[in-house]
């Protein structure tokens, strides 16, 4: 620890100094169609942005920054209806940002002090907001967002690599073989619907010429969850989409699609129970050597997984929005839980529950050619949008 402290004299000065950095100016304006908020201070600005617990708005929490004499509050601009008065909160300063409509951070970066006509500027943190649909807004702020963002383009997926510039996508039809998955009231199996939809999505993706598509299974066979994850990692997939359909015992009313991402803590009890059911698939395997791996996740991968989580959230938002054109969505259609099949730390991934086999309407839709075709088209539209290649 001493070694680290010696390397960071600035950290010492910061805590020892009686005069911490102060915010000197707030600016709000429009820049190339984005709403831009600039925080200027006497030292480098770090912050966290989170959703306000009630109402539509964000809370900007400036780390280790105090508020100087009350500067002028900027006028409303763009997506921002009003900025709250800064509130000193221990070493932090909190500013409420009331929004006119849901918004997410397009980019957030620092500018070093520069000399200008009025003398040197302070350190600046620039935050650009763009409008978003409610689901994307909810997904973006499931946890506080640290600013500045690591790079200015970090929520765009990396460019396609390889000679042919195609993205590799792994589609994962849930269950298979001795594991039927959920069973409908009329006795039909989840494993059949997940395979049929995955094949339909694969055909449409391949037809675009933009993607390499790999299926974790292309027929009725059992595949362990770890092997599904390993396949995506081995191929360095740009995206992993696991396809399922749910069923609720004794409940014929609940219907609609849900999109899940992975989180240690589930968003709700139903999501938690679902993850437990889906994770149970591996118990049907001839056990024995099941204990292997799982702890390959190094610190480096942990770092990677932060970006992976952001990208997964972004894709889940696009998929939810796209599905809503084809099938009714569950209330709170974007959820998260600890799904083992979504555990690759370096592959953005989501799990789509197409609907409920326990609901007659959903069952009819999922077992019809036209219903599956519509669902597949919606998934492909979301994938195209995610990679920024939507026509
Ligand atoms: Zn399933």
Short mmCIF file of C-alpha atoms and ligand atoms in Angstrom, two decimals:
data_model
loop_
_atom_site.label_atom_id
_atom_site.label_comp_id
_atom_site.label_asym_id
_atom_site.label_seq_id
_atom_site.Cartn_x
_atom_site.Cartn_y
_atom_site.Cartn_z
CA UNK A 1 0.00 0.00 0.00
CA UNK A 2 2.88 2.36 0.81
CA UNK A 3 4.26 1.72 -2.62
CA UNK A 4 1.02 2.78 -4.26
CA UNK A 5 0.70 5.88 -2.09
CA UNK A 6 4.20 6.99 -3.04
CA UNK A 7 3.29 6.69 -6.66
CA UNK A 8 0.24 8.86 -6.20
CA UNK A 9 1.31 12.06 -4.45
CA UNK A 10 -1.79 13.71 -5.88
CA UNK A 11 -3.98 11.47 -3.77
CA UNK A 12 -2.15 12.68 -0.65
CA UNK A 13 -2.40 16.29 -1.62
CA UNK A 14 -6.10 15.87 -2.33
CA UNK A 15 -6.96 14.49 1.07
CA UNK A 16 -4.55 16.69 3.01
CA UNK A 17 -5.41 19.95 1.33
CA UNK A 18 -7.98 22.11 3.07
CA UNK A 19 -9.16 23.39 -0.27
CA UNK A 20 -10.83 20.69 -2.38
CA UNK A 21 -11.74 21.28 -5.99
CA UNK A 22 -14.78 23.44 -6.54
CA UNK A 23 -17.40 23.58 -9.25
CA UNK A 24 -17.21 26.96 -10.90
CA UNK A 25 -19.73 26.81 -13.72
CA UNK A 26 -22.59 24.80 -15.20
CA UNK A 27 -23.57 25.14 -18.82
CA UNK A 28 -26.43 23.61 -20.72
CA UNK A 29 -26.98 23.76 -24.46
CA UNK A 30 -27.58 21.95 -27.70
CA UNK A 31 -24.77 20.45 -29.70
CA UNK A 32 -25.38 18.66 -33.00
CA UNK A 33 -28.80 17.46 -31.91
CA UNK A 34 -27.61 16.34 -28.48
CA UNK A 35 -28.25 18.03 -25.16
CA UNK A 36 -24.92 19.01 -23.68
CA UNK A 37 -24.22 19.63 -20.01
CA UNK A 38 -20.79 20.98 -19.09
CA UNK A 39 -19.52 20.96 -15.53
CA UNK A 40 -16.50 23.17 -14.99
CA UNK A 41 -14.37 22.93 -11.86
CA UNK A 42 -10.99 23.86 -10.43
CA UNK A 43 -9.89 20.21 -10.59
CA UNK A 44 -10.60 17.12 -12.72
CA UNK A 45 -14.28 16.16 -12.57
CA UNK A 46 -15.50 12.66 -11.83
CA UNK A 47 -19.15 11.87 -11.41
CA UNK A 48 -21.86 9.25 -11.28
CA UNK A 49 -25.13 9.58 -13.12
CA UNK A 50 -28.14 7.66 -11.91
CA UNK A 51 -31.89 7.68 -12.46
CA UNK A 52 -34.00 9.58 -9.97
CA UNK A 53 -35.98 7.05 -7.92
CA UNK A 54 -39.29 8.68 -8.81
CA UNK A 55 -40.23 10.72 -11.81
CA UNK A 56 -38.33 11.23 -15.00
CA UNK A 57 -34.89 12.54 -14.35
CA UNK A 58 -31.28 11.94 -13.51
CA UNK A 59 -29.10 12.68 -10.56
CA UNK A 60 -25.54 13.81 -11.20
CA UNK A 61 -23.26 13.16 -8.24
CA UNK A 62 -19.92 14.95 -8.47
CA UNK A 63 -17.18 13.12 -6.59
CA UNK A 64 -14.88 15.08 -4.24
CA UNK A 65 -16.18 18.38 -5.48
CA UNK A 66 -17.59 21.25 -3.50
CA UNK A 67 -19.87 23.94 -4.65
CA UNK A 68 -18.43 27.45 -4.97
CA UNK A 69 -20.55 30.56 -4.52
CA UNK A 70 -23.87 29.85 -6.23
CA UNK A 71 -23.26 30.46 -9.91
CA UNK A 72 -26.08 31.26 -12.29
CA UNK A 73 -28.35 28.30 -13.03
CA UNK A 74 -28.42 27.67 -16.77
CA UNK A 75 -31.73 27.89 -18.61
CA UNK A 76 -33.55 24.77 -19.72
CA UNK A 77 -32.26 23.37 -23.00
CA UNK A 78 -32.98 20.38 -25.19
CA UNK A 79 -34.01 17.35 -23.17
CA UNK A 80 -33.38 19.04 -19.84
CA UNK A 81 -36.40 20.80 -18.32
CA UNK A 82 -34.52 22.10 -15.31
CA UNK A 83 -31.36 21.66 -13.28
CA UNK A 84 -31.90 21.47 -9.53
CA UNK A 85 -29.87 23.60 -7.18
CA UNK A 86 -26.64 21.80 -6.29
CA UNK A 87 -26.76 20.04 -2.93
CA UNK A 88 -23.61 19.50 -0.91
CA UNK A 89 -23.61 15.95 0.38
CA UNK A 90 -20.46 15.18 2.36
CA UNK A 91 -17.60 15.48 -0.10
CA UNK A 92 -19.98 15.18 -3.04
CA UNK A 93 -22.19 17.62 -4.81
CA UNK A 94 -25.49 16.34 -6.19
CA UNK A 95 -27.45 17.99 -8.97
CA UNK A 96 -30.92 16.85 -10.04
CA UNK A 97 -31.54 16.89 -13.78
CA UNK A 98 -35.23 16.96 -14.69
CA UNK A 99 -35.86 15.53 -18.13
CA UNK A 100 -38.54 16.26 -20.70
CA UNK A 101 -38.28 12.73 -22.07
CA UNK A 102 -36.15 9.65 -21.35
CA UNK A 103 -32.50 10.14 -22.25
CA UNK A 104 -29.24 8.22 -22.15
CA UNK A 105 -25.61 9.29 -22.26
CA UNK A 106 -24.29 9.36 -25.81
CA UNK A 107 -20.80 10.35 -24.67
CA UNK A 108 -19.11 11.87 -21.66
CA UNK A 109 -15.53 13.07 -21.72
CA UNK A 110 -13.11 15.43 -20.04
CA UNK A 111 -11.52 18.55 -21.44
CA UNK A 112 -8.28 19.79 -19.93
CA UNK A 113 -7.97 23.49 -18.99
CA UNK A 114 -7.44 25.65 -22.05
CA UNK A 115 -6.46 29.26 -22.54
CA UNK A 116 -9.28 31.35 -23.92
CA UNK A 117 -10.08 35.02 -24.41
CA UNK A 118 -11.20 35.26 -20.78
CA UNK A 119 -8.11 33.54 -19.41
CA UNK A 120 -7.62 29.84 -18.66
CA UNK A 121 -10.72 27.69 -18.35
CA UNK A 122 -11.20 25.15 -15.58
CA UNK A 123 -11.33 21.39 -15.92
CA UNK A 124 -14.49 20.35 -17.71
CA UNK A 125 -16.67 17.29 -17.85
CA UNK A 126 -18.86 17.23 -20.95
CA UNK A 127 -21.99 15.07 -20.94
CA UNK A 128 -24.03 14.63 -24.12
CA UNK A 129 -27.52 13.21 -23.76
CA UNK A 130 -29.68 11.78 -26.49
CA UNK A 131 -33.34 10.78 -26.41
CA UNK A 132 -34.09 7.12 -25.74
CA UNK A 133 -37.13 4.91 -25.41
CA UNK A 134 -38.22 4.15 -21.85
CA UNK A 135 -36.77 0.65 -21.94
CA UNK A 136 -33.34 1.83 -23.07
CA UNK A 137 -33.46 4.53 -20.41
CA UNK A 138 -34.27 1.95 -17.74
CA UNK A 139 -31.54 -0.38 -18.99
CA UNK A 140 -28.91 2.35 -19.12
CA UNK A 141 -29.41 3.28 -15.46
CA UNK A 142 -29.94 -0.07 -13.76
CA UNK A 143 -26.74 0.95 -11.94
CA UNK A 144 -25.07 4.37 -11.59
CA UNK A 145 -23.02 5.25 -14.67
CA UNK A 146 -19.47 6.42 -13.92
CA UNK A 147 -18.42 9.50 -15.89
CA UNK A 148 -16.42 10.22 -17.91
CA UNK A 149 -17.13 7.09 -19.93
CA UNK A 150 -13.99 4.99 -20.54
CA UNK A 151 -13.93 6.00 -24.20
CA UNK A 152 -16.17 8.16 -26.30
CA UNK A 153 -17.56 5.31 -28.36
CA UNK A 154 -17.72 2.55 -25.78
CA UNK A 155 -21.37 1.65 -26.18
CA UNK A 156 -21.04 0.95 -29.88
CA UNK A 157 -20.15 -2.69 -30.56
CA UNK A 158 -16.62 -3.19 -31.84
CA UNK A 159 -16.29 -3.28 -35.62
CA UNK A 160 -16.57 -6.62 -37.35
CA UNK A 161 -13.22 -8.33 -37.76
CA UNK A 162 -11.90 -10.99 -40.08
CA UNK A 163 -11.29 -10.77 -43.81
CA UNK A 164 -14.99 -10.66 -44.67
CA UNK A 165 -15.98 -8.09 -42.02
CA UNK A 166 -18.87 -10.17 -40.73
CA UNK A 167 -20.15 -10.27 -37.19
CA UNK A 168 -20.28 -13.65 -35.50
CA UNK A 169 -23.56 -14.29 -33.74
CA UNK A 170 -24.27 -17.31 -31.59
CA UNK A 171 -27.94 -18.29 -31.36
CA UNK A 172 -28.84 -20.56 -28.50
CA UNK A 173 -32.09 -22.52 -28.75
CA UNK A 174 -32.87 -23.40 -25.13
CA UNK A 175 -33.08 -26.99 -23.86
CA UNK A 176 -33.06 -30.06 -26.16
CA UNK A 177 -32.69 -33.82 -26.00
CA UNK A 178 -33.73 -35.23 -22.64
CA UNK A 179 -34.51 -31.70 -21.45
CA UNK A 180 -37.86 -30.60 -22.96
CA UNK A 181 -37.96 -27.27 -21.13
CA UNK A 182 -41.44 -25.97 -20.38
CA UNK A 183 -44.42 -28.02 -21.53
CA UNK A 184 -47.64 -26.45 -22.81
CA UNK A 185 -51.13 -27.37 -21.64
CA UNK A 186 -51.55 -29.38 -24.82
CA UNK A 187 -48.25 -31.19 -24.24
CA UNK A 188 -45.97 -29.35 -26.65
CA UNK A 189 -42.33 -28.75 -25.72
CA UNK A 190 -40.35 -25.55 -25.27
CA UNK A 191 -37.29 -27.20 -26.83
CA UNK A 192 -39.12 -27.49 -30.17
CA UNK A 193 -40.26 -23.89 -30.30
CA UNK A 194 -36.84 -22.52 -29.31
CA UNK A 195 -35.19 -24.54 -32.08
CA UNK A 196 -37.75 -23.49 -34.70
CA UNK A 197 -37.41 -19.79 -33.85
CA UNK A 198 -33.60 -19.95 -33.66
CA UNK A 199 -33.47 -21.59 -37.10
CA UNK A 200 -35.79 -18.91 -38.50
CA UNK A 201 -33.60 -16.16 -37.03
CA UNK A 202 -30.46 -17.88 -38.38
CA UNK A 203 -31.90 -18.07 -41.89
CA UNK A 204 -32.83 -14.42 -41.90
CA UNK A 205 -29.47 -13.33 -40.50
CA UNK A 206 -27.55 -15.40 -43.04
CA UNK A 207 -29.67 -14.00 -45.86
CA UNK A 208 -28.40 -10.47 -45.06
CA UNK A 209 -24.83 -11.55 -45.82
CA UNK A 210 -23.67 -9.56 -42.82
CA UNK A 211 -23.29 -12.28 -40.22
CA UNK A 212 -21.66 -15.57 -39.40
CA UNK A 213 -24.31 -17.49 -37.51
CA UNK A 214 -23.49 -20.35 -35.17
CA UNK A 215 -26.15 -22.37 -33.36
CA UNK A 216 -25.45 -24.09 -30.05
CA UNK A 217 -27.66 -26.87 -31.40
CA UNK A 218 -29.37 -27.28 -34.76
CA UNK A 219 -31.35 -30.37 -33.89
CA UNK A 220 -32.99 -32.04 -30.92
CA UNK A 221 -30.01 -32.77 -28.70
CA UNK A 222 -28.90 -31.97 -25.17
CA UNK A 223 -26.22 -29.30 -24.71
CA UNK A 224 -24.92 -28.27 -21.30
CA UNK A 225 -25.14 -24.61 -20.32
CA UNK A 226 -21.36 -24.34 -19.85
CA UNK A 227 -20.82 -25.68 -23.35
CA UNK A 228 -23.21 -23.10 -24.79
CA UNK A 229 -21.25 -20.33 -23.06
CA UNK A 230 -17.92 -21.86 -24.11
CA UNK A 231 -18.99 -22.01 -27.75
CA UNK A 232 -19.74 -18.28 -27.81
CA UNK A 233 -16.41 -17.45 -26.19
CA UNK A 234 -14.42 -19.81 -28.38
CA UNK A 235 -15.79 -18.11 -31.50
CA UNK A 236 -15.33 -14.65 -29.96
CA UNK A 237 -18.95 -13.97 -30.76
CA UNK A 238 -20.04 -10.36 -31.08
CA UNK A 239 -23.44 -11.30 -29.66
CA UNK A 240 -25.09 -14.27 -27.94
CA UNK A 241 -28.86 -14.65 -27.97
CA UNK A 242 -30.47 -17.42 -25.95
CA UNK A 243 -34.05 -18.23 -26.96
CA UNK A 244 -36.64 -19.66 -24.57
CA UNK A 245 -40.35 -19.78 -23.86
CA UNK A 246 -41.78 -19.81 -20.36
CA UNK A 247 -44.70 -21.51 -18.69
CA UNK A 248 -46.47 -20.73 -15.44
CA UNK A 249 -48.24 -23.60 -13.72
CA UNK A 250 -51.92 -22.91 -13.11
CA UNK A 251 -51.76 -19.52 -14.85
CA UNK A 252 -53.36 -19.26 -18.28
CA UNK A 253 -53.61 -15.47 -18.26
CA UNK A 254 -49.99 -14.29 -18.19
CA UNK A 255 -48.62 -13.72 -21.67
CA UNK A 256 -46.04 -11.81 -23.64
CA UNK A 257 -42.34 -11.67 -24.30
CA UNK A 258 -39.62 -10.71 -21.82
CA UNK A 259 -35.96 -9.89 -22.44
CA UNK A 260 -33.41 -10.76 -19.78
CA UNK A 261 -29.83 -9.76 -19.15
CA UNK A 262 -27.56 -11.20 -16.50
CA UNK A 263 -27.24 -9.68 -13.05
CA UNK A 264 -26.13 -11.14 -9.73
CA UNK A 265 -29.28 -9.83 -8.11
CA UNK A 266 -32.56 -10.41 -9.93
CA UNK A 267 -34.84 -7.48 -10.71
CA UNK A 268 -37.83 -9.32 -9.25
CA UNK A 269 -38.90 -12.63 -7.71
CA UNK A 270 -40.36 -13.96 -10.94
CA UNK A 271 -37.09 -13.34 -12.77
CA UNK A 272 -35.18 -15.04 -9.98
CA UNK A 273 -37.44 -18.09 -10.10
CA UNK A 274 -37.13 -18.26 -13.87
CA UNK A 275 -33.32 -18.16 -13.71
CA UNK A 276 -33.42 -21.03 -11.21
CA UNK A 277 -35.60 -23.09 -13.57
CA UNK A 278 -33.46 -22.34 -16.61
CA UNK A 279 -30.21 -22.99 -14.71
CA UNK A 280 -31.51 -26.40 -13.68
CA UNK A 281 -31.10 -27.71 -17.24
CA UNK A 282 -27.59 -28.98 -16.52
CA UNK A 283 -28.81 -31.25 -13.75
CA UNK A 284 -30.16 -33.50 -16.46
CA UNK A 285 -26.66 -34.11 -17.81
CA UNK A 286 -24.73 -37.24 -16.81
CA UNK A 287 -23.30 -35.38 -13.86
CA UNK A 288 -19.80 -36.59 -12.82
CA UNK A 289 -17.35 -34.11 -14.42
CA UNK A 290 -19.73 -31.19 -14.04
CA UNK A 291 -17.56 -29.37 -11.57
CA UNK A 292 -15.04 -28.12 -14.11
CA UNK A 293 -14.25 -24.52 -15.06
CA UNK A 294 -16.46 -21.60 -14.04
CA UNK A 295 -13.56 -19.93 -12.26
CA UNK A 296 -11.70 -18.95 -15.41
CA UNK A 297 -12.92 -15.42 -14.87
CA UNK A 298 -9.81 -13.37 -14.21
CA UNK A 299 -9.53 -9.75 -13.18
CA UNK A 300 -9.01 -8.81 -16.80
CA UNK A 301 -12.24 -10.49 -17.76
CA UNK A 302 -13.95 -8.71 -14.91
CA UNK A 303 -12.88 -5.45 -16.49
CA UNK A 304 -14.15 -6.67 -19.83
CA UNK A 305 -17.45 -7.63 -18.28
CA UNK A 306 -18.30 -4.04 -17.40
CA UNK A 307 -18.36 -3.15 -21.07
CA UNK A 308 -20.10 -6.44 -21.80
CA UNK A 309 -22.85 -5.55 -19.36
CA UNK A 310 -23.36 -2.15 -20.96
CA UNK A 311 -23.50 -3.65 -24.44
CA UNK A 312 -25.85 -6.40 -23.27
CA UNK A 313 -28.14 -3.76 -21.79
CA UNK A 314 -28.08 -1.81 -24.99
CA UNK A 315 -28.97 -4.85 -27.07
CA UNK A 316 -31.71 -5.87 -24.65
CA UNK A 317 -33.25 -2.41 -25.01
CA UNK A 318 -33.24 -2.65 -28.80
CA UNK A 319 -34.63 -6.19 -28.72
CA UNK A 320 -37.43 -5.20 -26.36
CA UNK A 321 -38.40 -2.25 -28.52
CA UNK A 322 -38.32 -4.37 -31.66
CA UNK A 323 -40.31 -7.26 -30.15
CA UNK A 324 -43.06 -4.88 -29.07
CA UNK A 325 -44.07 -4.55 -32.73
CA UNK A 326 -44.62 -8.31 -33.06
CA UNK A 327 -45.92 -9.61 -29.76
CA UNK A 328 -47.40 -8.19 -26.61
CA UNK A 329 -44.69 -7.64 -24.03
CA UNK A 330 -44.87 -8.45 -20.36
CA UNK A 331 -45.10 -5.48 -18.07
CA UNK A 332 -41.53 -4.43 -17.25
CA UNK A 333 -40.38 -6.44 -20.22
CA UNK A 334 -36.69 -5.83 -19.54
CA UNK A 335 -35.51 -7.75 -16.55
CA UNK A 336 -32.34 -9.27 -15.18
CA UNK A 337 -31.41 -12.35 -13.19
CA UNK A 338 -28.48 -14.68 -12.69
CA UNK A 339 -28.74 -16.87 -15.80
CA UNK A 340 -25.77 -19.20 -16.17
CA UNK A 341 -26.11 -19.24 -19.94
CA UNK A 342 -25.47 -15.47 -19.97
CA UNK A 343 -22.25 -15.71 -17.96
CA UNK A 344 -19.61 -15.18 -20.67
CA UNK A 345 -17.72 -12.15 -19.37
CA UNK A 346 -16.59 -11.06 -22.82
CA UNK A 347 -19.64 -11.74 -25.01
CA UNK A 348 -22.60 -9.35 -24.85
CA UNK A 349 -25.66 -11.53 -24.38
CA UNK A 350 -29.37 -11.58 -23.71
CA UNK A 351 -32.04 -14.19 -23.13
CA UNK A 352 -35.36 -13.85 -24.90
CA UNK A 353 -38.43 -15.49 -23.40
CA UNK A 354 -40.73 -15.51 -26.40
CA UNK A 355 -43.94 -15.89 -24.42
CA UNK A 356 -45.85 -18.32 -22.23
CA UNK A 357 -46.72 -21.84 -23.32
CA UNK A 358 -49.27 -21.80 -20.49
CA UNK A 359 -51.17 -19.05 -22.32
CA UNK A 360 -53.32 -20.30 -25.23
CA UNK A 361 -52.77 -17.15 -27.30
CA UNK A 362 -48.99 -17.25 -26.95
CA UNK A 363 -48.93 -20.99 -27.61
CA UNK A 364 -50.89 -20.54 -30.84
CA UNK A 365 -48.61 -17.70 -31.93
CA UNK A 366 -45.39 -19.58 -31.16
CA UNK A 367 -46.50 -22.79 -32.89
CA UNK A 368 -47.63 -21.01 -36.05
CA UNK A 369 -45.31 -20.48 -38.99
CA UNK A 370 -46.41 -16.85 -39.38
CA UNK A 371 -46.03 -16.08 -35.69
CA UNK A 372 -42.50 -17.45 -35.63
CA UNK A 373 -41.67 -15.57 -38.79
CA UNK A 374 -42.76 -12.27 -37.23
CA UNK A 375 -40.77 -12.94 -34.07
CA UNK A 376 -37.68 -13.86 -36.08
CA UNK A 377 -37.98 -10.69 -38.16
CA UNK A 378 -38.21 -8.61 -34.98
CA UNK A 379 -35.09 -10.24 -33.54
CA UNK A 380 -33.16 -9.64 -36.76
CA UNK A 381 -34.26 -6.00 -36.87
CA UNK A 382 -32.92 -5.52 -33.32
CA UNK A 383 -29.62 -7.21 -34.22
CA UNK A 384 -29.24 -5.01 -37.31
CA UNK A 385 -29.92 -1.92 -35.23
CA UNK A 386 -27.46 -3.04 -32.56
CA UNK A 387 -24.67 -3.33 -35.09
CA UNK A 388 -25.68 -0.11 -36.73
CA UNK A 389 -26.40 -1.74 -40.08
CA UNK A 390 -30.18 -1.28 -40.14
CA UNK A 391 -31.21 -0.42 -43.70
ZN1 LIG B 1 -36.19 -22.32 -21.15
#
